[in-house]
Coordinates of N, CA and C in Angstrom, one line a residue:
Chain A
X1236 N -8.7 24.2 12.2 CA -7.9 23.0 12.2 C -8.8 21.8 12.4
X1237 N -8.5 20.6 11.7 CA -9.5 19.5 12.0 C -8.7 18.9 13.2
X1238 N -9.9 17.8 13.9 CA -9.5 17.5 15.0 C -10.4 16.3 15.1
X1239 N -10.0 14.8 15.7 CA -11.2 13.5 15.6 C -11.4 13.2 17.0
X1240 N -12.2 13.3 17.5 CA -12.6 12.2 18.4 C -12.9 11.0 18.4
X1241 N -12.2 9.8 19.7 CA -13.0 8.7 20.2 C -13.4 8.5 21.5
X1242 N -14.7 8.7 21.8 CA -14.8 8.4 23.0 C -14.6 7.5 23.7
X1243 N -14.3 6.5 23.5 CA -14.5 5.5 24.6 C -12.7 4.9 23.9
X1244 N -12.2 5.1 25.3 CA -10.8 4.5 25.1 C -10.7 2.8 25.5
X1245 N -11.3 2.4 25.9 CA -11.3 0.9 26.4 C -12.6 0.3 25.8
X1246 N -12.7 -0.8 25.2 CA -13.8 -1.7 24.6 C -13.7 -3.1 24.5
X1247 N -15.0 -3.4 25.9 CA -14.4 -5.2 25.7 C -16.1 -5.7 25.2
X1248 N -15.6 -6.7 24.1 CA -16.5 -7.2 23.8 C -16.8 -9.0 23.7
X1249 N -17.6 -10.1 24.0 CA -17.5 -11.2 23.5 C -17.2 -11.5 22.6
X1250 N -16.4 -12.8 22.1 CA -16.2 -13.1 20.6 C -17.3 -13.5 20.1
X1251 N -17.5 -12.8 18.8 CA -19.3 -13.0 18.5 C -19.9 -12.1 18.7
X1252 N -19.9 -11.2 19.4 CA -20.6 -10.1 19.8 C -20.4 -8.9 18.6
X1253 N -21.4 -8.0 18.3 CA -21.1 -7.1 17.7 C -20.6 -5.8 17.9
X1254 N -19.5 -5.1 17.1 CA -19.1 -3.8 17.9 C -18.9 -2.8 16.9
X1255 N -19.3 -1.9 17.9 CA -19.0 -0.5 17.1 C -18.1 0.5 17.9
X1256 N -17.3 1.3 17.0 CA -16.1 2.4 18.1 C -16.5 3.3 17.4
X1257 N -16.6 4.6 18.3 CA -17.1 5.5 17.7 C -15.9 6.6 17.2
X1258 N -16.4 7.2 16.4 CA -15.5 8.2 16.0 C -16.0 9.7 15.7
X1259 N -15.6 10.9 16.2 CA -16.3 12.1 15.7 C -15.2 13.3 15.0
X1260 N -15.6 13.8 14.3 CA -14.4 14.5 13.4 C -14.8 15.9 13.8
X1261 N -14.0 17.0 13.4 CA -14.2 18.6 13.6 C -13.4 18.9 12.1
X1262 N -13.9 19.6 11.2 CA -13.0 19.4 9.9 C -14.4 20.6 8.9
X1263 N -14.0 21.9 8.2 CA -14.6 23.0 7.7 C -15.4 22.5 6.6
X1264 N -14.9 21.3 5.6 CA -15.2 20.9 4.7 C -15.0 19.4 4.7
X1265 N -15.0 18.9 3.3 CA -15.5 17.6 3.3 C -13.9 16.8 3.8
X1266 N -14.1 15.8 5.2 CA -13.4 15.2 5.2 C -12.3 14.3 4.6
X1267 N -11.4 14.0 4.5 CA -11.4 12.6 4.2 C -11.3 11.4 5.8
X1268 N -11.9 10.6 5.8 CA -11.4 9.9 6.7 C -11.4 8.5 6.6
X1269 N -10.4 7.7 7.4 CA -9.7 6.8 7.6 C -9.6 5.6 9.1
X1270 N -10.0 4.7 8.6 CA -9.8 3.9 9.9 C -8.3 2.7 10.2
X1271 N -7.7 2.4 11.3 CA -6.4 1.9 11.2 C -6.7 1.1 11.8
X1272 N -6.1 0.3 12.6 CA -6.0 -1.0 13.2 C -4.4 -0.8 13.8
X1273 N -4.1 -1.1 14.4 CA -2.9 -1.3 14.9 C -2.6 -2.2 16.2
X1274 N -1.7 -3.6 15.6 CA -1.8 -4.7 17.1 C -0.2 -4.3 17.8
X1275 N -0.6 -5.0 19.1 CA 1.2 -4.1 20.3 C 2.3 -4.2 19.3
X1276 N 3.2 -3.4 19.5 CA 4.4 -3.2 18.8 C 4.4 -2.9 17.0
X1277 N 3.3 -2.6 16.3 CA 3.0 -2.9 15.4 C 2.9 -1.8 14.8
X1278 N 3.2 -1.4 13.2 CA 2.4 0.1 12.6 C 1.0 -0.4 12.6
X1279 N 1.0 0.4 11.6 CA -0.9 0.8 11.5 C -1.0 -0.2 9.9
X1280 N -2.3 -0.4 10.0 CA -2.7 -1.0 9.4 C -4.1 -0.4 8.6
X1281 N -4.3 -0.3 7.4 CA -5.5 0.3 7.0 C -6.8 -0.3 6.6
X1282 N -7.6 -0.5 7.4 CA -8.9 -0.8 7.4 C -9.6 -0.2 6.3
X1283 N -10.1 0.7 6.2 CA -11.1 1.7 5.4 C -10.6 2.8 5.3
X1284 N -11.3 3.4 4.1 CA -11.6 5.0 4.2 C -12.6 5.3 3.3
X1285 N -12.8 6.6 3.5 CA -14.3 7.1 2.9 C -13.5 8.6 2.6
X1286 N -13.9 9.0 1.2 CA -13.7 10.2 0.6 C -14.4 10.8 -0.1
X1287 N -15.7 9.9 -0.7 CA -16.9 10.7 -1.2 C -17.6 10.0 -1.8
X1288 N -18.9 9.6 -2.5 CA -19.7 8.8 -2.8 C -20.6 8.6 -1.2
X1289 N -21.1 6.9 -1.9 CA -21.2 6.0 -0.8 C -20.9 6.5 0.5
X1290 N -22.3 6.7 1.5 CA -21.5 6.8 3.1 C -21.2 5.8 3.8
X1291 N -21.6 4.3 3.3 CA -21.2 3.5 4.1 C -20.3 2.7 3.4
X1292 N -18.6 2.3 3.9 CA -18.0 2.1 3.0 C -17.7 0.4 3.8
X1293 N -16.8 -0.4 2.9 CA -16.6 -1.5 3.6 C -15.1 -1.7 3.0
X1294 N -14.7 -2.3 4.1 CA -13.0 -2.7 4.4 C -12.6 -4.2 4.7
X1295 N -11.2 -4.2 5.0 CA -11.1 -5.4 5.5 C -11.2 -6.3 6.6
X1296 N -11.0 -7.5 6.9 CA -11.6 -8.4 7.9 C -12.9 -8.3 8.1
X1297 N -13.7 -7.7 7.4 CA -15.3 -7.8 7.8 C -15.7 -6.5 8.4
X1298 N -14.7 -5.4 8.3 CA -15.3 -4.0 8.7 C -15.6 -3.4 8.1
X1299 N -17.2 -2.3 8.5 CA -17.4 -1.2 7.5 C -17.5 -0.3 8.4
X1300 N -17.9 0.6 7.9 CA -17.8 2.4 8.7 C -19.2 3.4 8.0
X1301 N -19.9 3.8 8.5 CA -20.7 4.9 8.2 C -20.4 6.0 8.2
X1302 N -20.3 7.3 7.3 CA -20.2 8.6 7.0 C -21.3 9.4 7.7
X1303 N -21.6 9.6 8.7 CA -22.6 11.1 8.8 C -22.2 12.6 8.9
X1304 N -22.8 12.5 8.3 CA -22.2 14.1 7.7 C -22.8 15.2 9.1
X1305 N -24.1 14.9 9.3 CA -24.8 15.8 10.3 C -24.3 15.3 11.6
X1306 N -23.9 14.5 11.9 CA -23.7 14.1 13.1 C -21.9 14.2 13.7
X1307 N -21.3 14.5 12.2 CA -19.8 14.5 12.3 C -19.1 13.4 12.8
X1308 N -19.8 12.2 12.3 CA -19.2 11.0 12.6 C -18.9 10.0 12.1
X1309 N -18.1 9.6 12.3 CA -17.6 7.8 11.1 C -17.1 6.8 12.1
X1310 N -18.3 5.9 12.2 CA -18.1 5.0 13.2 C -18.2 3.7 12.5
X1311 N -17.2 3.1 13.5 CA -16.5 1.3 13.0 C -17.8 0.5 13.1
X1312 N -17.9 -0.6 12.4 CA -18.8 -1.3 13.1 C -18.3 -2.9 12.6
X1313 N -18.7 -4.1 13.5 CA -18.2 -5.2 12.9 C -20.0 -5.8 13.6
X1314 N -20.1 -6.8 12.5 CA -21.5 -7.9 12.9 C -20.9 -8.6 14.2
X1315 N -19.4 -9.3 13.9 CA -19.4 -10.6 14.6 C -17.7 -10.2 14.7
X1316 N -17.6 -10.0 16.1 CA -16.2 -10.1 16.5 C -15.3 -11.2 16.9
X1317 N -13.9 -11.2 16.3 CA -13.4 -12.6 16.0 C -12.4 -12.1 17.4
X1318 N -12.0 -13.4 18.3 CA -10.7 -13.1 19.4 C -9.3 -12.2 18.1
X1319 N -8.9 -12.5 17.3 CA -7.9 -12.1 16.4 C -8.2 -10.4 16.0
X1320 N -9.5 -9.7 16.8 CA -9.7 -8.7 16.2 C -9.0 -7.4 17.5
X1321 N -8.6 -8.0 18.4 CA -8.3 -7.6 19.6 C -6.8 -6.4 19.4
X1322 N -7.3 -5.4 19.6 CA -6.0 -4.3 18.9 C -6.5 -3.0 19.1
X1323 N -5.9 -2.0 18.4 CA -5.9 -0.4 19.2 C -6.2 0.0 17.4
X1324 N -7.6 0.5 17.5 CA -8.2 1.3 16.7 C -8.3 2.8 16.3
X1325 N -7.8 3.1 15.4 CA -7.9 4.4 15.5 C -8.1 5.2 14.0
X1326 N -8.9 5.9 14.5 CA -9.9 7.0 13.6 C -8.8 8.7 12.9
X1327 N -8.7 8.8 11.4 CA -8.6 9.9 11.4 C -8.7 10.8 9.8
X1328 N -8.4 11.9 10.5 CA -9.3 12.5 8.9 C -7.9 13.5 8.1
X1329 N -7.4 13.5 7.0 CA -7.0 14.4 6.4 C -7.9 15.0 5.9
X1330 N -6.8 16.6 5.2 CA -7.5 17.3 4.4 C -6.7 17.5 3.3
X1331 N -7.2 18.1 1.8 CA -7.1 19.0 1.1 C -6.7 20.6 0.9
X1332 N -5.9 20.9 1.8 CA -6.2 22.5 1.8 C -4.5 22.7 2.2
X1333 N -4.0 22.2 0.8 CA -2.6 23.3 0.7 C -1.7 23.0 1.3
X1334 N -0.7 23.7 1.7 CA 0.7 23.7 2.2 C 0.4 22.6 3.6
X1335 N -0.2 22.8 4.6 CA 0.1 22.9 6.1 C -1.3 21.2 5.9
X1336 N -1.5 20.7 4.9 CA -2.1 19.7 4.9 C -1.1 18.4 4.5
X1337 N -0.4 18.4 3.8 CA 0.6 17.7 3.1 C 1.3 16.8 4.0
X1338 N 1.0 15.1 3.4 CA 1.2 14.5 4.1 C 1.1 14.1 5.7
X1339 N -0.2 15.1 6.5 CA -0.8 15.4 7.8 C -2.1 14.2 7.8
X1340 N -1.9 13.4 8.6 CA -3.3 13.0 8.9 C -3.4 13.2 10.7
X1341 N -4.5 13.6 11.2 CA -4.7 13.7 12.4 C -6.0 12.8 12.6
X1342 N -4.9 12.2 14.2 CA -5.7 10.7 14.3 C -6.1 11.3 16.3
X1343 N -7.3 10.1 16.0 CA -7.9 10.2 17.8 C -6.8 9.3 18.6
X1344 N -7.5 9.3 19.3 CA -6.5 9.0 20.6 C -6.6 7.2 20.4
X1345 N -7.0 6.6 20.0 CA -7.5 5.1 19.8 C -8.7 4.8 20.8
X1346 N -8.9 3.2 20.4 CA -9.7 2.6 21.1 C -9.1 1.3 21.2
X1347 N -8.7 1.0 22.4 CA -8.6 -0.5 22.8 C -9.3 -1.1 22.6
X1348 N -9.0 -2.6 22.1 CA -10.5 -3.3 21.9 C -9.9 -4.8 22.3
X1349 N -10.7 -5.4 23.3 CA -10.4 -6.1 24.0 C -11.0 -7.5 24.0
X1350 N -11.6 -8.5 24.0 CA -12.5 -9.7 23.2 C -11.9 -10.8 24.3
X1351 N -13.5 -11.0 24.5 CA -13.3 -12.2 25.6 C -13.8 -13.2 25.4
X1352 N -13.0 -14.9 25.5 CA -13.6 -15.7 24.5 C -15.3 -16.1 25.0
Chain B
X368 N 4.6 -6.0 -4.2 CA 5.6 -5.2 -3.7 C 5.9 -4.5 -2.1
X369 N 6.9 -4.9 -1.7 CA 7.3 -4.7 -0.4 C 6.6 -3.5 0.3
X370 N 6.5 -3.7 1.6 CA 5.7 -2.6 2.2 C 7.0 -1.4 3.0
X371 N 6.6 -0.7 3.2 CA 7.1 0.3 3.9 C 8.4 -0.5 5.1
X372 N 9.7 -0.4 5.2 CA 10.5 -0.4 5.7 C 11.0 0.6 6.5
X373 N 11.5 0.1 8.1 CA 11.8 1.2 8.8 C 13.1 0.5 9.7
X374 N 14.4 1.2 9.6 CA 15.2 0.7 10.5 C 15.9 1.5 11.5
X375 N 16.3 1.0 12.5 CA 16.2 0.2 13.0 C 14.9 0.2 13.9
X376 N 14.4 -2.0 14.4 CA 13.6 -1.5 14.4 C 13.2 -1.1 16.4
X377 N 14.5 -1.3 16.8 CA 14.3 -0.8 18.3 C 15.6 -0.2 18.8
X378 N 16.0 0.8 19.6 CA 16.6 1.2 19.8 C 16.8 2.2 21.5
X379 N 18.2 2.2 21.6 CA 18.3 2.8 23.3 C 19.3 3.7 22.9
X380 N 19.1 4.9 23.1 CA 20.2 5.7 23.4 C 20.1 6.3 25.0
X381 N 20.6 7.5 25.5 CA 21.1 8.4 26.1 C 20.9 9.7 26.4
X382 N 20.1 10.4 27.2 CA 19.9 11.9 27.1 C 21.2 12.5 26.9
X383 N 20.9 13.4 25.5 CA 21.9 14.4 24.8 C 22.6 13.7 24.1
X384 N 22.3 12.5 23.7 CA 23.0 11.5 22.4 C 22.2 12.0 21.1
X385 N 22.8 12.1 19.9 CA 21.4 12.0 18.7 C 21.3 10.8 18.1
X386 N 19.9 10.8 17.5 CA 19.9 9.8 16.4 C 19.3 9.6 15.4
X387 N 19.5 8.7 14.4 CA 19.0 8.9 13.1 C 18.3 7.3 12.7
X388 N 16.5 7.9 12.4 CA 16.2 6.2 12.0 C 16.0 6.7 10.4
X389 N 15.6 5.7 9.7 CA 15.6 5.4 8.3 C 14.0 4.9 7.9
X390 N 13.8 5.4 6.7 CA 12.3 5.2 6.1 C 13.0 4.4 5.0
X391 N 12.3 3.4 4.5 CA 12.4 3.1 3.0 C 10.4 2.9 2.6
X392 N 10.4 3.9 1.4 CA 8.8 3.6 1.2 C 8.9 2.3 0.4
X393 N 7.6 2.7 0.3 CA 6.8 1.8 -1.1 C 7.9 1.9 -2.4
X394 N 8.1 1.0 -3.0 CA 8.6 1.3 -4.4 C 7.3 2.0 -5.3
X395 N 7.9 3.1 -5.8 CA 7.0 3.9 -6.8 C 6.6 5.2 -5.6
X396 N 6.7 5.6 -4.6 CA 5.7 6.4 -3.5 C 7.0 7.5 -3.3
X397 N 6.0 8.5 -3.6 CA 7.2 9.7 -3.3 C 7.2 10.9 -1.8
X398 N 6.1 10.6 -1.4 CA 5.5 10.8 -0.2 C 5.9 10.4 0.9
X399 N 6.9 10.7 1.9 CA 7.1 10.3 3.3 C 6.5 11.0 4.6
X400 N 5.5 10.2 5.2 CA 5.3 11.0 6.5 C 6.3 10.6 7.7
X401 N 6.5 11.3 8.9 CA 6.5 10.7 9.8 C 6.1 11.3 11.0
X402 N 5.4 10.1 12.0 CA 4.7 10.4 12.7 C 5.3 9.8 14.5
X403 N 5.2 10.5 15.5 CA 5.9 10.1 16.5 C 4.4 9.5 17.6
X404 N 4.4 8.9 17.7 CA 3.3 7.8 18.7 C 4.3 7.3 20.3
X405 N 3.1 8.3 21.5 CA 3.4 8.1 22.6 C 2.0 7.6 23.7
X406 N 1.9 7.5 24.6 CA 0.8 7.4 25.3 C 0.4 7.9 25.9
X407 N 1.4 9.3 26.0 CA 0.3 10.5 26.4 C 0.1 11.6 25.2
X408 N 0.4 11.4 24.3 CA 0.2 12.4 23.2 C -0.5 11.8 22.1
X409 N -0.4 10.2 21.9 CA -1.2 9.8 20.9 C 0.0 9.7 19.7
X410 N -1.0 10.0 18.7 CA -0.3 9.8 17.3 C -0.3 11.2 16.6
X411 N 1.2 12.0 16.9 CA 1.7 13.5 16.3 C 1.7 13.5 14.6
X412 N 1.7 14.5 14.5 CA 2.6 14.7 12.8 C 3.6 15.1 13.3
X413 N 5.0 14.6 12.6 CA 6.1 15.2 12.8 C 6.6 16.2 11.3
X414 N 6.5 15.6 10.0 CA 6.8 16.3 9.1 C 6.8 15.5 8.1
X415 N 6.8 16.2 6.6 CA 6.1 15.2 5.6 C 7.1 15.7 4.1
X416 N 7.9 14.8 3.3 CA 8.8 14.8 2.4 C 8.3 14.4 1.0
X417 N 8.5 15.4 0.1 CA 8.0 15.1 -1.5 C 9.0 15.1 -1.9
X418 N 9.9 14.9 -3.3 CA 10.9 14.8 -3.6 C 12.1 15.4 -3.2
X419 N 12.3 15.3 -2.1 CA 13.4 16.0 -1.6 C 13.3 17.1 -0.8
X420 N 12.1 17.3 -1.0 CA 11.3 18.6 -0.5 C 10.2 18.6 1.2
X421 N 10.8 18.7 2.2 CA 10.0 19.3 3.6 C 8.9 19.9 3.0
X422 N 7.7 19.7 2.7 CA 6.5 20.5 2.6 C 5.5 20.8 3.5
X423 N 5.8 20.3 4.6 CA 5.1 20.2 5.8 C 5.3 19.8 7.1
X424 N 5.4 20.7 8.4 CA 6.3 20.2 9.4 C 5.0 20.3 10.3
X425 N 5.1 19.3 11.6 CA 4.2 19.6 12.8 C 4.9 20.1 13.5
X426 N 4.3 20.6 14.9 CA 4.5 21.1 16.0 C 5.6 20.8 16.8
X427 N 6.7 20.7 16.1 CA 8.2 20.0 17.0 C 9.5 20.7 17.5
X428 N 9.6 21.0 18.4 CA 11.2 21.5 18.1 C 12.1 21.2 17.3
X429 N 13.3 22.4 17.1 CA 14.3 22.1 15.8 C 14.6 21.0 16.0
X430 N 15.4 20.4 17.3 CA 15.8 19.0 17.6 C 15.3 18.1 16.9
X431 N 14.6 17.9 16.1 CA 13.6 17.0 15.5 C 13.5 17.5 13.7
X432 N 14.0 16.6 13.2 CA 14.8 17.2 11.7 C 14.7 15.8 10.6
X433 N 14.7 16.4 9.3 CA 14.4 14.8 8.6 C 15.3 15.3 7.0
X434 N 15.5 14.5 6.5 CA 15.7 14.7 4.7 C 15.0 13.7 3.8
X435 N 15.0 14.3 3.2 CA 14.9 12.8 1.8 C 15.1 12.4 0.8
X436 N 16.3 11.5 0.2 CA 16.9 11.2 -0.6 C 16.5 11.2 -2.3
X437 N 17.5 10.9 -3.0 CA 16.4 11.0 -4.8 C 16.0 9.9 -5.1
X438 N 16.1 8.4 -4.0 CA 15.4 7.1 -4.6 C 14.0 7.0 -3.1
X439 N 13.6 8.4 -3.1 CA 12.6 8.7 -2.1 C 12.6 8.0 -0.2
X440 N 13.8 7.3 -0.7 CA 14.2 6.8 1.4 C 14.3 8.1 2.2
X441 N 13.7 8.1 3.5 CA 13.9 9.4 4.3 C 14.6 8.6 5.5
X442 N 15.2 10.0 6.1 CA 15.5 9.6 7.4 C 15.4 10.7 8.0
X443 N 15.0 10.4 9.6 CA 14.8 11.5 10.4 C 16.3 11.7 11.6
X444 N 16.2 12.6 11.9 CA 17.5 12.9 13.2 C 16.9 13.6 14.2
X445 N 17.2 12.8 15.3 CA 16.6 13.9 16.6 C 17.9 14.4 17.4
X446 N 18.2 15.0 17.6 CA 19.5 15.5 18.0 C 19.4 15.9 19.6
X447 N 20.2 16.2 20.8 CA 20.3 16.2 21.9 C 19.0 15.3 22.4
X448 N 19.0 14.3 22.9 CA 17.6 13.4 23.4 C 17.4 13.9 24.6
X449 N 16.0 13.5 24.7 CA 15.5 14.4 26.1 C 14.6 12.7 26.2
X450 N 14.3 12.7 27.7 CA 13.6 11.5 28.0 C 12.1 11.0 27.3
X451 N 11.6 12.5 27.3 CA 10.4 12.6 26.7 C 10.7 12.1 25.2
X452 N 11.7 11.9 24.5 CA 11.9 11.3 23.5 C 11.5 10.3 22.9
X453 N 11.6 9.4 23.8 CA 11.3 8.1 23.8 C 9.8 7.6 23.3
X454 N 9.9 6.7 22.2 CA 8.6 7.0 21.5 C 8.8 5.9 20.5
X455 N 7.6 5.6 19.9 CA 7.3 4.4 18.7 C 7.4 5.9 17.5
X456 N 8.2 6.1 16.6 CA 8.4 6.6 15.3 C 8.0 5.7 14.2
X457 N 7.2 6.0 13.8 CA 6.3 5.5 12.3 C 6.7 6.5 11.0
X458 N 6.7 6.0 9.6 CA 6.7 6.6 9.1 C 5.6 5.7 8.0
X459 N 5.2 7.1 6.9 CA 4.2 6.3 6.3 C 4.6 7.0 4.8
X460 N 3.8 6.1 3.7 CA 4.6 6.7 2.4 C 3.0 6.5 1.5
X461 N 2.9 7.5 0.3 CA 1.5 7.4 -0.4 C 2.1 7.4 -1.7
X462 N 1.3 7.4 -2.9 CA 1.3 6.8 -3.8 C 1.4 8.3 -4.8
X463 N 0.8 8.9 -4.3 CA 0.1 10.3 -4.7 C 0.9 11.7 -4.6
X464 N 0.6 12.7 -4.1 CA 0.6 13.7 -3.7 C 1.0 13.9 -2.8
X465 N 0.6 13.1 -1.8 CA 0.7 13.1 -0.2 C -0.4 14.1 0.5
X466 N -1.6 14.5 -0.9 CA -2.7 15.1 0.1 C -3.5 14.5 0.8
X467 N -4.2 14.9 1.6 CA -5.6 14.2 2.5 C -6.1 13.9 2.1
X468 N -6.7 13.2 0.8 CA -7.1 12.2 0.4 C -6.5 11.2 0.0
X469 N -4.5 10.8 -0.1 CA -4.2 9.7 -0.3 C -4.0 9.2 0.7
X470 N -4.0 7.6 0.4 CA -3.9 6.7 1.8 C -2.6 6.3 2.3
X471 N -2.3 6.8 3.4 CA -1.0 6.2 3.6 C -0.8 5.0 4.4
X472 N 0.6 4.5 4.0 CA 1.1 2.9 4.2 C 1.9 3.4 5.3
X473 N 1.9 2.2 6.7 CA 2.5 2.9 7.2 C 3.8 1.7 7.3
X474 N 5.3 2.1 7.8 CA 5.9 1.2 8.4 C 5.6 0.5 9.8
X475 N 6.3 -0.5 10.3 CA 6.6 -0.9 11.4 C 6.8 -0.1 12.9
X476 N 7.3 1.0 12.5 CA 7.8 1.8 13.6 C 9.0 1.6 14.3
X477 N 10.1 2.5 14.7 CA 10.9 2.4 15.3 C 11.0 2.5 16.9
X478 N 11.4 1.9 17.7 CA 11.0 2.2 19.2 C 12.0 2.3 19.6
X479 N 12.0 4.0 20.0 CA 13.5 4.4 20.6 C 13.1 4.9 22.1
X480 N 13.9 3.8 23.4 CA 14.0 4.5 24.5 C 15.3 5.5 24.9
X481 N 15.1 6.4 25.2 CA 16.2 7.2 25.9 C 16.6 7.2 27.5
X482 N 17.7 7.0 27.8 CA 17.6 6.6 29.0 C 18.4 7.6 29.9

């Protein structure tokens, strides 16, 4: 069964400052994965995803994400963090594999992300 | 074209009341997920709808039940509410197949306290 990790549940950074959230996947074969955004009260919102090619993909607001395949990881990254980017991030991977995948994505726990002017 | 619709979008019922929220997808998307989002569990699969068709349920008690219509709207019913109920319900709709490699849209979410 796949499974994502994020370590770090709380992340405060300056506006301007650069950030990255990490993400780690558990998954038998080739992921797909996905990054969201989500502000309070709000659905999800889709930043990126990566499903094959290119490891490093790019999204919206100025985010991209790296694929490592050996490291089992697809982590967020921004150059320059805007106050407006302040919201609950979260990482996750479907799969391909039949009945019990269908319409399933499994997501991490998020990452708060917090920006101080 | 309109994004993913969910109604209603907050709600209170009653332990041992039931209820029913509503998906409307994407126009064109035949794919419904829905997903139950709490703060100690995170973000669940609840169960996922292709033409009419349950093709895939998560980890839920029967109490927790869905259909989906032939102009692809779903709705979900949770029947006898228990406190632990109480939850931001999302649903999300894809374009595709609804395999793990399409991207799903999600709605707004419905926030139902039980009290």
């Amino acid at each position: 069964a796949q499974s994502v990790t994020q370590p770090d549940i709380h992340i405060t950074v300056s506006e301007g400052a650069s950030l990255e959230l990490r993400c780690n996947y558990s998954y038998g074969a080739t992921p797909y994965l996905f990054w969201y955004v989500q502000s309070p009260g709000q659905g999800l919102q889709l930043l990126l995803k990566y499903f094959s090619g290119d490891t490093l993909v790019q999204g919206i607001k100025g985010f991209e994400a790296e694929f490592k395949r050996s490291q089992s990881s697809f982590n967020l990254r921004k150059p320059s963090v805007h106050w407006s980017d302040a919201a609950e991030y979260f990482c996750a991977v479907g799969a391909n594999a039949g009945g019990t995948s269908y319409g399933k994505l499994t997501f991490g726990q998020g990452t708060i992300l917090t920006v101080h002017p | 074209k309109a994004g993913v619709t969910q109604t209603p979008r907050y709600l209170i019922k009653t332990r041992g009341q039931q209820v029913t929220l509503s998906c409307s997808p994407i126009s064109g998307h035949r794919s419904v997920s829905w997903y139950q989002q709490t703060p100690g569990q995170g973000l669940q699969f609840l169960f996922e709808y292709f033409s009419e068709t349950q093709r895939n349920k998560g980890n839920f008690p029967g109490r927790f039940s869905g259909r989906q219509f032939s102009n692809s709207r779903s709705e979900m019913n949770v029947s006898t509410l228990e406190l632990g109920d109480s939850a931001l319900y999302l649903c999300a709709s894809t374009s595709r197949g609804g395999q793990g490699a399409d991207t799903q849209y999600f709605g707004p979410g419905t926030r139902l306290t039980v009290l």
